[in-house]
Amino acid sequence: MTLRRTPFALVALLALPLAACGFHLRREAELPPSMKRVHIRIADASSALAKGLAKALPRSGSEVVDTEGPDVATLRFDANTFSTDVLSVGGNARATEYALRYHVEFEVLDGTGSVIVPKQTIELSRDFTFDASQALGVAAQTDLLTKELQQDMVQTVLRRLEARTQAAY
């Protein structure tokens, strides 16, 4: 009987310091009532950012709609670009280190065209090294970093919306 209780006691004992330090899991972003219905206006509606936001906004209590309207907030993206910059060059005059950058500019307007969240600029980046002898691995690494940046950007946009709107209320 005591052997069955031992794992539970051990888990409870390990969880106690986490609870005492104030640790808690990150919850979904809390968006204002003016963003209960949101239209995403972006140049490429099939981009990873648009798809990610379309999935994440409902988890935050917003409904994503296809058209703008009087009671619909518009999340408007003016920029959504990736770029690659060379960070260092080796002795053989070939690039050995790169930075992958993701740049986004957005603002939120209410149904009447008034600004809810003024224009925001977010730039995320990841650095990686290039080894010419492992070209296939570099392509896979670049794809992985791109996907991670896209996921991080969705969360960063939501957190920025939450922070800006909470400051206004």
Short mmCIF file of N, CA, C and O in Angstrom, two decimals, residues 19 33 37 55 115 123 125 158-159 162:
data_model
loop_
_atom_site.label_atom_id
_atom_site.label_comp_id
_atom_site.label_asym_id
_atom_site.label_seq_id
_atom_site.Cartn_x
_atom_site.Cartn_y
_atom_site.Cartn_z
N ALA A 19 4.99 25.51 -6.86
CA ALA A 19 3.82 26.29 -6.45
C ALA A 19 4.23 27.44 -5.53
O ALA A 19 3.67 28.54 -5.61
N PRO A 33 -12.54 43.44 -25.40
CA PRO A 33 -13.86 43.18 -26.00
C PRO A 33 -13.99 43.72 -27.43
O PRO A 33 -14.73 43.17 -28.23
N ARG A 37 -14.45 40.02 -32.52
CA ARG A 37 -14.53 39.58 -33.91
C ARG A 37 -13.39 40.29 -34.65
O ARG A 37 -13.27 41.50 -34.59
N LYS A 55 -5.65 30.34 -36.18
CA LYS A 55 -5.81 29.27 -35.20
C LYS A 55 -5.70 29.79 -33.77
O LYS A 55 -6.37 29.31 -32.87
N VAL A 115 -7.99 53.70 -34.68
CA VAL A 115 -6.86 52.85 -34.27
C VAL A 115 -7.07 52.34 -32.85
O VAL A 115 -7.27 53.11 -31.91
N GLU A 123 10.64 42.39 -34.99
CA GLU A 123 11.66 41.72 -35.78
C GLU A 123 12.30 40.63 -34.93
O GLU A 123 12.86 40.92 -33.86
N SER A 125 14.96 37.18 -34.98
CA SER A 125 16.06 36.65 -35.78
C SER A 125 16.66 35.41 -35.13
O SER A 125 16.55 35.23 -33.91
N LEU A 158 0.37 38.16 -30.59
CA LEU A 158 -0.70 38.05 -29.60
C LEU A 158 -0.30 38.69 -28.27
O LEU A 158 -1.11 39.40 -27.66
N ARG A 159 0.91 38.47 -27.83
CA ARG A 159 1.36 39.06 -26.56
C ARG A 159 1.45 40.59 -26.69
O ARG A 159 1.15 41.31 -25.74
N GLU A 162 -2.06 41.86 -26.48
CA GLU A 162 -2.52 41.80 -25.10
C GLU A 162 -1.92 42.92 -24.26
O GLU A 162 -2.62 43.60 -23.51
#
